[in-house]
Short mmCIF file of C-alpha atoms in Angstrom, two decimals:
data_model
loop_
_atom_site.label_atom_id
_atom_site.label_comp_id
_atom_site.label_asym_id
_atom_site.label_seq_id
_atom_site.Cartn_x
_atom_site.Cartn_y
_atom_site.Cartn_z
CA UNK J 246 93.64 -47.08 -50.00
CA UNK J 247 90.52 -48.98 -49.31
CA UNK J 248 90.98 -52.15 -46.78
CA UNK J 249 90.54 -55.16 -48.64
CA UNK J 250 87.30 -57.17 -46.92
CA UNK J 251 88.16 -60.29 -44.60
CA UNK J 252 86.10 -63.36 -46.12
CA UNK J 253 86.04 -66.62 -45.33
CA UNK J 254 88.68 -68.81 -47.20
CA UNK J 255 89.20 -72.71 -47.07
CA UNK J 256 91.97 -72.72 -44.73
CA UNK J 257 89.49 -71.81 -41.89
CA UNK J 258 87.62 -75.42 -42.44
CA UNK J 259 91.37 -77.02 -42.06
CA UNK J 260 91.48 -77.69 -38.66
CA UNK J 261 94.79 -75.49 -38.66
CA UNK J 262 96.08 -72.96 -37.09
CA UNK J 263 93.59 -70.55 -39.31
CA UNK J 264 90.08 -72.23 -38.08
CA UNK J 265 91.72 -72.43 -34.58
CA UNK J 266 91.73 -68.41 -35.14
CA UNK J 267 87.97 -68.39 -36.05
CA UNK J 268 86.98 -69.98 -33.58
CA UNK J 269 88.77 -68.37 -31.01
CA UNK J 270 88.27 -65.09 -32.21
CA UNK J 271 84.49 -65.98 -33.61
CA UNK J 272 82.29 -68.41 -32.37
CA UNK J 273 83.88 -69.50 -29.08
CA UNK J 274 84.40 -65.80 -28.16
CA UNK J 275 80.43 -64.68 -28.98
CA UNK J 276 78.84 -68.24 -27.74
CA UNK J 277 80.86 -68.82 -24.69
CA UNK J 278 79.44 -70.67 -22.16
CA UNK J 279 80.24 -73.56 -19.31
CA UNK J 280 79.31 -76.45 -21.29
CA UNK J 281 80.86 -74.98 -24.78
CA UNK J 282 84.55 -74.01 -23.12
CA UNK J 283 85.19 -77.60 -22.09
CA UNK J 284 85.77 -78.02 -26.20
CA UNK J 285 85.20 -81.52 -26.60
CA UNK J 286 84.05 -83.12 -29.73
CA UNK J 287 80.69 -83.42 -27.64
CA UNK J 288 78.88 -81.70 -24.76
CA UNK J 289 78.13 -83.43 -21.81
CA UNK J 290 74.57 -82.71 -20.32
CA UNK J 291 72.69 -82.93 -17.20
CA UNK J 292 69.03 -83.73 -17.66
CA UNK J 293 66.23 -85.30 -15.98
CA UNK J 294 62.85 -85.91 -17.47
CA UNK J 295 61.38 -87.06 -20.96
CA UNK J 296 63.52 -85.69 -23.28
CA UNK J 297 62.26 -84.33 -27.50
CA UNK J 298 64.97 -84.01 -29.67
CA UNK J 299 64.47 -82.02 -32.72
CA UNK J 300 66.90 -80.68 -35.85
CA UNK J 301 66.24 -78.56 -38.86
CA UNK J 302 68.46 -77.35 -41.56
CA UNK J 303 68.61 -73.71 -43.00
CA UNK J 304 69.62 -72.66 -46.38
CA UNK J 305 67.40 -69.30 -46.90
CA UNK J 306 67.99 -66.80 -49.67
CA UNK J 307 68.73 -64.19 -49.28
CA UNK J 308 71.01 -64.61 -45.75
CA UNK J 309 70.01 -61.30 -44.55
CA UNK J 310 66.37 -60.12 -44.94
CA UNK J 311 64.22 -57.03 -43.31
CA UNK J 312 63.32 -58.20 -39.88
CA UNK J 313 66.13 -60.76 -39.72
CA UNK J 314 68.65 -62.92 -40.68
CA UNK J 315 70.00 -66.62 -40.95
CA UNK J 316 71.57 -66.87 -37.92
CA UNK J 317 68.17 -65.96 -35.50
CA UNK J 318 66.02 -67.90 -37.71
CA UNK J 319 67.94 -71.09 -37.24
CA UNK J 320 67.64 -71.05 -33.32
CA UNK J 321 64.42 -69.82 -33.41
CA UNK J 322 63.04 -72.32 -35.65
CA UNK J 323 64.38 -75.57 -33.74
CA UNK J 324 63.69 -74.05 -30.25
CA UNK J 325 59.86 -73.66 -31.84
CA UNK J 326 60.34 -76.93 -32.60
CA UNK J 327 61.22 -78.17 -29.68
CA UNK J 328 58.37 -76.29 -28.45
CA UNK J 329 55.37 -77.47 -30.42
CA UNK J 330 56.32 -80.79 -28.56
CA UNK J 331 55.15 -79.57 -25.26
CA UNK J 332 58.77 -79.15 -24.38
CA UNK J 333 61.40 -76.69 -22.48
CA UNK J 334 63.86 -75.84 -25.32
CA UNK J 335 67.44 -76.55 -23.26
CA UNK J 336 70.28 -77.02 -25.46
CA UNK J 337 71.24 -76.76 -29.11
CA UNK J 338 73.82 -77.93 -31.45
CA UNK J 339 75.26 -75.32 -33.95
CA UNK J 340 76.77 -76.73 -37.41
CA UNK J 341 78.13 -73.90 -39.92
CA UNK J 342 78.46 -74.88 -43.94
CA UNK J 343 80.22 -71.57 -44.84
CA UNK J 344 81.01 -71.19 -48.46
CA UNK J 345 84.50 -70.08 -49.65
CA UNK J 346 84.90 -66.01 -50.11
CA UNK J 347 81.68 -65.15 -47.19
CA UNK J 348 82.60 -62.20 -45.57
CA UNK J 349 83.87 -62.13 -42.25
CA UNK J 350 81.97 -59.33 -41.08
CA UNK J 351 78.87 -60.76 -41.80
CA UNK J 352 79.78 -64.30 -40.67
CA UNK J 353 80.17 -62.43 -37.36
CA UNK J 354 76.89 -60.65 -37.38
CA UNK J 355 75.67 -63.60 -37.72
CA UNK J 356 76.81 -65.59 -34.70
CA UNK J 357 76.19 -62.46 -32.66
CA UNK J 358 72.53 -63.17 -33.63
CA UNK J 359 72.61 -66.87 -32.93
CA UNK J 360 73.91 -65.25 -29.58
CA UNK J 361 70.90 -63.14 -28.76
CA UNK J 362 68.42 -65.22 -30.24
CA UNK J 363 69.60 -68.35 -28.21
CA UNK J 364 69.43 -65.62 -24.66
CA UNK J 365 66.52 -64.95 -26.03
CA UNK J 366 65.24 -67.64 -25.82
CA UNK J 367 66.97 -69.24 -22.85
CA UNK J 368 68.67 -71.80 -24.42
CA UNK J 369 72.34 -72.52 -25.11
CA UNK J 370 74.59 -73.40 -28.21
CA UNK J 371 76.29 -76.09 -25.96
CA UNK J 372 78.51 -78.20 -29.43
CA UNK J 373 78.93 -77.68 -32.96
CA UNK J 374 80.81 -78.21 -36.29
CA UNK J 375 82.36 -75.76 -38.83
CA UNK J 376 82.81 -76.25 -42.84
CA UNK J 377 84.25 -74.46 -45.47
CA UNK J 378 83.35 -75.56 -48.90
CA UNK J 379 84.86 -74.02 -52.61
CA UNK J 380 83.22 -70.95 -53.93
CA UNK J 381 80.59 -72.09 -56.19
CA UNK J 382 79.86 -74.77 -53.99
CA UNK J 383 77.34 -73.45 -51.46
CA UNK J 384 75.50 -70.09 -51.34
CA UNK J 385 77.29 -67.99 -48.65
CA UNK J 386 76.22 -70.38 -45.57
CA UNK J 387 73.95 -72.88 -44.34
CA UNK J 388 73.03 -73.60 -40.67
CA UNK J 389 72.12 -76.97 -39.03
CA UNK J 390 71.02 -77.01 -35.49
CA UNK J 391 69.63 -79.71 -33.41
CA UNK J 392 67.90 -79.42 -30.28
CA UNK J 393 67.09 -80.76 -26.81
CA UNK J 394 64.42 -79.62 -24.73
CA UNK J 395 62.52 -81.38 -21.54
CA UNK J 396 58.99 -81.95 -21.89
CA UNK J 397 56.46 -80.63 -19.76
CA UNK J 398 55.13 -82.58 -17.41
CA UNK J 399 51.60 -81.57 -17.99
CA UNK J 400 52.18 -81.72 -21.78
CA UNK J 401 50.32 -84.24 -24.16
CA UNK J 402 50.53 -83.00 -27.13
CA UNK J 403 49.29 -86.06 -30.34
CA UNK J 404 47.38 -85.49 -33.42
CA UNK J 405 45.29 -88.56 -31.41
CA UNK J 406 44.43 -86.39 -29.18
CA UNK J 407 42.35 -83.88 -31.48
CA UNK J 408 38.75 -84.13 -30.90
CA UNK J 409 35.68 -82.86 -33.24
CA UNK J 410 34.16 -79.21 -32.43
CA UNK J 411 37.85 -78.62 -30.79
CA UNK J 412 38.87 -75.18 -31.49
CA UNK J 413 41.24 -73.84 -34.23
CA UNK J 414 43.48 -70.42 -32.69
CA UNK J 415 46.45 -68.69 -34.51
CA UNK J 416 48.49 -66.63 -32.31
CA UNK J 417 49.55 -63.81 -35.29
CA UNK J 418 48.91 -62.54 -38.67
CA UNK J 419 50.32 -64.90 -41.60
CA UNK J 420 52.45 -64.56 -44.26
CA UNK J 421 54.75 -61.70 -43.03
CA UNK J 422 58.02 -64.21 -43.41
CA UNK J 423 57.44 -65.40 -46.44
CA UNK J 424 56.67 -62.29 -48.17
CA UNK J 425 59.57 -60.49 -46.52
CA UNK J 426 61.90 -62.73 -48.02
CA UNK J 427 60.13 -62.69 -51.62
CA UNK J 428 60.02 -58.59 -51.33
CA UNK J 429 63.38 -58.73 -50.92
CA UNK J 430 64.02 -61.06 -53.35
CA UNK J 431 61.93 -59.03 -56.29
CA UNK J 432 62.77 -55.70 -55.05
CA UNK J 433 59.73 -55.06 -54.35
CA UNK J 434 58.51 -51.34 -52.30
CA UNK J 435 56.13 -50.44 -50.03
CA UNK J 436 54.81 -47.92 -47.92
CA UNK J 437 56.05 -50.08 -44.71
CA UNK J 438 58.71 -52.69 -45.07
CA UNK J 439 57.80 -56.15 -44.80
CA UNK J 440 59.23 -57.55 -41.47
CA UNK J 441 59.84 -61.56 -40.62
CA UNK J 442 57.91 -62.51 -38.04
CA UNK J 443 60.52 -64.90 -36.70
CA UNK J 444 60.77 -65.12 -33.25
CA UNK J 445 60.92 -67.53 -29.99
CA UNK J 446 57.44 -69.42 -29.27
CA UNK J 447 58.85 -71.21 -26.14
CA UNK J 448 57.62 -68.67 -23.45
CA UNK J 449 54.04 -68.58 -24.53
CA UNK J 450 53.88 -72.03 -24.91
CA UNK J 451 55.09 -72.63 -21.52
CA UNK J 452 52.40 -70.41 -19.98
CA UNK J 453 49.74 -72.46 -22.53
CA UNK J 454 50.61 -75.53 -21.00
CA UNK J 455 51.42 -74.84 -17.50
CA UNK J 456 47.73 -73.38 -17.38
CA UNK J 457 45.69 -75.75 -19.31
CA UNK J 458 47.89 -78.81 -19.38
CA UNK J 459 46.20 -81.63 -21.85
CA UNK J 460 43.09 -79.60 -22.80
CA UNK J 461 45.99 -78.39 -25.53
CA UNK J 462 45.61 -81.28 -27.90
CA UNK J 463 47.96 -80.37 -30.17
CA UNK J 464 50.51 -77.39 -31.59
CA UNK J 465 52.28 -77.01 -35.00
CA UNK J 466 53.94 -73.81 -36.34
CA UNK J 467 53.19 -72.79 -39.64
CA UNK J 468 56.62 -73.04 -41.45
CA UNK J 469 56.92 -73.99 -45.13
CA UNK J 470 54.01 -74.58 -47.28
CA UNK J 471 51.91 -71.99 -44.50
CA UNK J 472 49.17 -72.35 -42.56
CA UNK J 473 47.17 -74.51 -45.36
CA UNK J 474 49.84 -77.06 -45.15
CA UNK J 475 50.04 -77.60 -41.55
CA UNK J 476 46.02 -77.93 -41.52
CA UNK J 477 46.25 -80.62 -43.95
CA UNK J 478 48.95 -82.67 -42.21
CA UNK J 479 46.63 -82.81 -39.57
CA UNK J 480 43.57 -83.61 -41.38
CA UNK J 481 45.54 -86.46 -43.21
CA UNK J 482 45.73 -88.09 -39.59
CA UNK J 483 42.55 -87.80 -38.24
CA UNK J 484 39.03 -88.62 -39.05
CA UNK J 485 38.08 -85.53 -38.82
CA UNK J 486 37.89 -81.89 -41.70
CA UNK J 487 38.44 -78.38 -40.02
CA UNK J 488 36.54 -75.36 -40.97
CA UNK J 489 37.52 -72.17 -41.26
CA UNK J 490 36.44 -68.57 -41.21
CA UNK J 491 38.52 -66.44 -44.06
CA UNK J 492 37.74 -63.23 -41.94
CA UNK J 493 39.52 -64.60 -38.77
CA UNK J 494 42.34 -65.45 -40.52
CA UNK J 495 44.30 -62.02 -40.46
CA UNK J 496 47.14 -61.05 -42.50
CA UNK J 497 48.97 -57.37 -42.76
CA UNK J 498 47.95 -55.06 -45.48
CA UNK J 499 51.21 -54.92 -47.18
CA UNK J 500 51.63 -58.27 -47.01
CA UNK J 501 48.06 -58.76 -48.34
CA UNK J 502 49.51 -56.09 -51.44
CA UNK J 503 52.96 -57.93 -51.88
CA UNK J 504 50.63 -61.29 -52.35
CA UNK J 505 48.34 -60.31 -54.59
CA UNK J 506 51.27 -58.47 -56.26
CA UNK J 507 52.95 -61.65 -56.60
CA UNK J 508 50.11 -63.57 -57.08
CA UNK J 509 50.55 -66.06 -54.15
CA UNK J 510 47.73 -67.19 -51.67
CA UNK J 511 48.90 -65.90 -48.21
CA UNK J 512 47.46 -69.62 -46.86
CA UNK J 513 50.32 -70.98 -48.38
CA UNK J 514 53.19 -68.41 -47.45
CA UNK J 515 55.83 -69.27 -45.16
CA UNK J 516 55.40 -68.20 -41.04
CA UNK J 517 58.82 -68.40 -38.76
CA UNK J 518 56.48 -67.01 -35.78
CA UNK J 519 53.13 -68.75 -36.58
CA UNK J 520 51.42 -71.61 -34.45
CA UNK J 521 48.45 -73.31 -34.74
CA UNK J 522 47.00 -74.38 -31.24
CA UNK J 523 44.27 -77.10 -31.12
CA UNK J 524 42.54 -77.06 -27.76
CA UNK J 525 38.99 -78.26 -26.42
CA UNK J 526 36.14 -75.71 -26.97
CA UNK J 527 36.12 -75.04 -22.97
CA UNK J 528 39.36 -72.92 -22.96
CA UNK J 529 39.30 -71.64 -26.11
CA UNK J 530 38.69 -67.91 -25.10
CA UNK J 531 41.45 -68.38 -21.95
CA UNK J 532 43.76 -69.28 -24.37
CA UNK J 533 43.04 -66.20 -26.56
CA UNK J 534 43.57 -63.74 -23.89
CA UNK J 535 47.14 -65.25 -23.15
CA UNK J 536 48.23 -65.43 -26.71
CA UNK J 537 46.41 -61.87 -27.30
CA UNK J 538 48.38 -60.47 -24.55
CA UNK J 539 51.47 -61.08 -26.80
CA UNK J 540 49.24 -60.01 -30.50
CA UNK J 541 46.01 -58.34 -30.46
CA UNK J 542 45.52 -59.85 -33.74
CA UNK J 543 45.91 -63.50 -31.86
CA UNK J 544 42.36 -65.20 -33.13
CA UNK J 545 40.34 -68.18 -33.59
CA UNK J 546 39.99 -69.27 -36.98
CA UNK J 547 37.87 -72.27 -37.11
CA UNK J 548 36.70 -75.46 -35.09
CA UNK J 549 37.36 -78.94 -36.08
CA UNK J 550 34.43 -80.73 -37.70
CA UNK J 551 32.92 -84.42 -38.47
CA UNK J 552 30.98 -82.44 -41.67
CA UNK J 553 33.68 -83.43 -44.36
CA UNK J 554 36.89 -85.32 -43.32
CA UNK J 555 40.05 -85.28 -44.30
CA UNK J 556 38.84 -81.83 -46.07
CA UNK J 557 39.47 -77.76 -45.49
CA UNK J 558 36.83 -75.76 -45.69
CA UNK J 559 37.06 -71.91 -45.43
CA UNK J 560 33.75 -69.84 -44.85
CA UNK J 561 34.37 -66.29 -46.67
CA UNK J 562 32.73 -63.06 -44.68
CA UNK J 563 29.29 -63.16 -47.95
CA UNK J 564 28.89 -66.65 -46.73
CA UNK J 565 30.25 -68.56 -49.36
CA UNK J 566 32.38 -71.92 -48.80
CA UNK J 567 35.58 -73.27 -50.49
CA UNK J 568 37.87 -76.19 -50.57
CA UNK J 569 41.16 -75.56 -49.33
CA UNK J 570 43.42 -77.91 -51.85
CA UNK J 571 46.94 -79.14 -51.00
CA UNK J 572 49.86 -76.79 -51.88
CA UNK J 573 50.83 -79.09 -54.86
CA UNK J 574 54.97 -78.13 -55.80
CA UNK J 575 57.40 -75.53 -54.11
CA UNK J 576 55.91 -72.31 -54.04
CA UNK J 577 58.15 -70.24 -52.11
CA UNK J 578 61.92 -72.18 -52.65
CA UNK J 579 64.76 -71.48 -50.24
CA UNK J 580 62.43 -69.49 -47.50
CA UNK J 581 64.05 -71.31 -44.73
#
């Protein structure tokens, strides 16, 4: 006879004897560390320096998808976070909203992931929180975590600080997250799967900073709403339009297909391991050769004009120009 499947029921969100058992058996057992085992309703923390603080919720559908899962993308995303403030990523909180009949065996994949993403990526899951809600009431899980990290001391990274003719760099392809989770989502085939990108940012933005200190005015990664969103939070700030070249901006042939499939702008498509750098003109080609080291396909994609501000405009490889509008709605829902 077949084993009936573990799954998550209320009685582990009791604060009995049963959620005792899953987090013995679970979460402490995977995450141990120093500061988690004292098991206090807080973690206490030994830091010097200016400190960012950062914290991000994740409710992606589906939980699993090719190239990764819920668990990595939540540590990754706040420790990228944490990053794109010029800081060390040091410590992170974990919160779990597990809904009633999950399965146990993938509710421990999970935290095995949230395990090697956070060694990963240096960091440690140092306090947390655990939930069970009634079937019907969530959508498998959902994942908080907050994060501390210490800012670098050469760091200075403001919108303010973006100048005109400052370079525009992408360290990857774009779209590849976004489109993973959609393929999956439509059942969609081709040749090569569709992988996340999501990944860790800290390290490379350590060695940005470290060599070029302030002459990096300013870093965002390209999360929801892509990289045409991010571009116009910035130009929203500052007096200043950006222009683009279309050819610069690369993006993977199936993820190109799975786009134009879908009919969706790969501008506006989702990126868990995406960053735009802003830095002055002088190290723009330094900085490619570090972030190239890591992608090939690392590239400058425009400069940062006083031609048209507060607009987007993208250059195509025939020499025609276009406005890059807004992403006006939700285009890709539940993504992250």
């Amino acid at each position: 006879m077949e084993k009936e499947q573990e799954v998550i029921h209320l009685h582990h969100g009791s604060g009995g004897e049963h959620m005792t058992k899953l987090l013995n058996e679970v979460i402490f057992k995977i995450l141990k560390n120093d500061i988690l085992e004292v098991r206090h309703d807080g973690a206490f923390l030994n830091v010097q320096g200016n400190l960012a603080f950062s914290t991000d919720s994740y409710v992606i559908s589906p939980v699993f998808f090719k190239g990764g899962n819920i668990g990595e993308l939540a540590v990754n995303g706040t420790v990228n976070d944490l990053s794109m403030c010029g800081a060390v990523p040091k410590y992170l909180s974990l919160a779990l909203i597990i809904e009633e009949g999950f399965s146990l065996e993938e509710f421990t994949e999970i935290i095995k992931s949230i395990k090697q993403a956070a060694d990963k990526a240096n960091v440690q899951i140092v306090t947390g929180d655990t939930k069970v809600v009634e079937r019907g009431k969530g959508d498998k899980i959902y994942i908080n975590t907050s994060g501390i990290g210490i800012v670098h001391e050469k760091a200075n990274i403001k919108i303010r600080n973006i100048k005109e003719n400052d370079a525009v760099i992408i360290n990857g392809p774009i779209a590849s997250h976004g489109m993973a989770i959609m393929s999956e989502r439509e059942g969609l085939e081709f040749e090569s799967d569709i992988l996340s990108d999501t990944t860790n940012l800290n390290d490379i933005v350590f060695d940005l900073i470290e060599q070029f200190g302030e002459k990096i005015h300013f870093l965002r990664d390209a999360t929801r709403g892509g990289l045409a969103s991010v571009l116009h939070e910035i130009t929203t700030e500052i007096n200043f339009g950006i222009s683009l070249f279309e050819e610069n901006i690369k993006v993977e042939n199936q993820v190109k297909s799975a786009c134009e499939l879908l009919g969706l702008d790969p501008l506006y498509v989702a990126n868990e391991g995406v960053f735009v750098c802003i830095a002055a003109p002088e190290i723009k080609n330094e900085v490619l050769k570090i972030l190239q080291k890591t992608n090939p396909k690392a590239s400058e994609i425009g400069f940062v004009s006083g031609e048209h501000p507060s607009k987007i405009i993208i250059e195509s490889a025939f020499g025609g120009k276009r406005v890059v509008n807004p992403l006006v709605g939700e285009q890709l829902p539940r993504i992250c």
